[in-house]
Short mmCIF file of C-alpha atoms in Angstrom, two decimals:
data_model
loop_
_atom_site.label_atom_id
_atom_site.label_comp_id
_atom_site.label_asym_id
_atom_site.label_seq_id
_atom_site.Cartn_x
_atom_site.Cartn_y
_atom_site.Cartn_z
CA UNK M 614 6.25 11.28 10.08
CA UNK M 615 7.48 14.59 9.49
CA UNK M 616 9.27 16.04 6.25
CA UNK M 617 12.21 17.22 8.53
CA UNK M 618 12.41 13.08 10.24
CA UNK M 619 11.88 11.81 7.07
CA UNK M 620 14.89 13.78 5.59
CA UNK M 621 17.39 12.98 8.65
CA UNK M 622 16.13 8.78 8.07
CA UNK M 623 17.10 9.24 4.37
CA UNK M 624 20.30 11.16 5.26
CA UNK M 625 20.95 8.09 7.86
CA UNK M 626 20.71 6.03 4.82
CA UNK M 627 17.62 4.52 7.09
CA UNK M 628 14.85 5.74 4.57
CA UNK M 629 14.92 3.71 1.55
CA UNK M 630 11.85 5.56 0.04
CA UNK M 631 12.08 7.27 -3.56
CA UNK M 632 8.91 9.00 -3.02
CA UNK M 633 7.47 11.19 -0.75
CA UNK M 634 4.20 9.38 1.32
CA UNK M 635 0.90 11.11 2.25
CA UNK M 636 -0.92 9.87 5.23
CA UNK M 637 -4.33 8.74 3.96
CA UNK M 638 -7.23 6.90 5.17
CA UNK M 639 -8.26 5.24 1.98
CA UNK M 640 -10.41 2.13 1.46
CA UNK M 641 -9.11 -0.71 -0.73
CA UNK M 642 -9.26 -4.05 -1.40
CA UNK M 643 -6.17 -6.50 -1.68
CA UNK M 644 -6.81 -8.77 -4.28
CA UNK M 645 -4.73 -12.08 -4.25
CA UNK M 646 -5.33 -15.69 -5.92
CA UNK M 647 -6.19 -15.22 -9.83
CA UNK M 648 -8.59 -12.33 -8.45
CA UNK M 649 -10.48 -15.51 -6.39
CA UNK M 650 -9.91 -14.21 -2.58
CA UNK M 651 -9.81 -10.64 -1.36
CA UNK M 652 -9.76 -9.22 1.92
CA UNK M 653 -10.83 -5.33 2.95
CA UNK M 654 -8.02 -3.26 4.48
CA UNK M 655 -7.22 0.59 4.46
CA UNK M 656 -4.46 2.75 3.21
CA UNK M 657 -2.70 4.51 5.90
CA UNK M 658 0.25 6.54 3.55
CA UNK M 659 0.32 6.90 -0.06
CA UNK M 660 3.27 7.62 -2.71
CA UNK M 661 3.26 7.45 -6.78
CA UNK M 662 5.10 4.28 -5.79
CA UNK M 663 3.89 2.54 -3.08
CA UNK M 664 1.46 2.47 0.00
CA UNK M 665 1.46 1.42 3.59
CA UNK M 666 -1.58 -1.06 4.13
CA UNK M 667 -3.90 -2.26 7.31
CA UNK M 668 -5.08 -5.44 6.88
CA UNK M 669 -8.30 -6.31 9.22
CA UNK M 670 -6.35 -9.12 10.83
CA UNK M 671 -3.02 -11.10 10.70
CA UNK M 672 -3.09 -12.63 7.32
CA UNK M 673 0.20 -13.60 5.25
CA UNK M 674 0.20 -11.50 2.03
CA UNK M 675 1.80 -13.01 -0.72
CA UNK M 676 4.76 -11.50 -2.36
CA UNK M 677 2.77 -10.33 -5.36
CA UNK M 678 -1.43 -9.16 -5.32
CA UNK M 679 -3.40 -6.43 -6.90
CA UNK M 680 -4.57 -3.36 -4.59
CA UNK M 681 -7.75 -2.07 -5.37
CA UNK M 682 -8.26 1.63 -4.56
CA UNK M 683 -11.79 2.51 -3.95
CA UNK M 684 -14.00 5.71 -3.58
CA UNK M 685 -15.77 6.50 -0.75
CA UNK M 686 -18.82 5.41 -1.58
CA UNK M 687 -16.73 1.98 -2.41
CA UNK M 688 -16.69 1.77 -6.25
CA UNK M 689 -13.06 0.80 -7.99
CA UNK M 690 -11.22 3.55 -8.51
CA UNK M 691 -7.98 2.39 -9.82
CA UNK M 692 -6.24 -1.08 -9.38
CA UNK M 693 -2.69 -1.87 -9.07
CA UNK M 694 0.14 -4.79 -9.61
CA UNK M 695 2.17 -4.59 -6.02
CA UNK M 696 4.80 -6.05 -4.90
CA UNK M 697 4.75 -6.60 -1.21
CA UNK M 698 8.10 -5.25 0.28
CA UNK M 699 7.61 -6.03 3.95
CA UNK M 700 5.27 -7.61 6.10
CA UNK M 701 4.74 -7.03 10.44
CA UNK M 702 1.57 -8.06 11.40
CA UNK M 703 -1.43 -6.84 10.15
CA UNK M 704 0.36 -3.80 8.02
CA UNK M 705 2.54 -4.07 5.24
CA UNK M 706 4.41 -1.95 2.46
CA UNK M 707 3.85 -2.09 -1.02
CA UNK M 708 5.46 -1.21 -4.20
CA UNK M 709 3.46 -0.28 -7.13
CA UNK M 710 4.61 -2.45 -10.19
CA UNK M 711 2.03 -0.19 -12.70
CA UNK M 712 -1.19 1.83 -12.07
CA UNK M 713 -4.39 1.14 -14.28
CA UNK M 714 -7.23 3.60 -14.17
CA UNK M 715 -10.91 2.35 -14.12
#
């Protein structure tokens, strides 16, 4: 989405973002369970915030889960506390509750 759609959503009050998102291709990891399940999936936009996130399939997230944000060679480059803010169907938005460097 453009800068100049993005500003006419947010003066629509439609745009409830606080940040501005990048699009991205980023590999992560969604971490869920006490760290005991995780599933791939890819970052598609990116804020200070929050990030938009493919999952591989239809899969219910649960409300809270860790993202891991990798490299491209697939090593850990930072993980985060999120708070899923929406779900539909294999994407979803999440907030960043804190960001710990590795």
């Amino acid at each position: 989405m453009e800068i100049e759609s993005v500003q006419k959503l947010r003066a629509a009050g439609r745009d409830k973002r606080c940040d501005f998102r990048r699009r991205t291709l980023r590999r992560a990891r969604v971490i869920v369970n006490n760290s005991n399940s995780s599933f791939d999936a890819v970052i598609r936009d990116l804020s200070m915030s929050g990030a938009r996130v493919k999952l591989p399939s239809l899969w219910a997230v649960p409300d809270a889960f860790e993202l891991q944000i990798l490299t491209s060679l697939g090593a850990v480059e930072m993980i985060v506390p999120c708070e899923k803010r929406w779900q539909v169907g294999d994407t979803l938005g999440a907030r960043f509750v804190s960001v710990e460097n590795r």
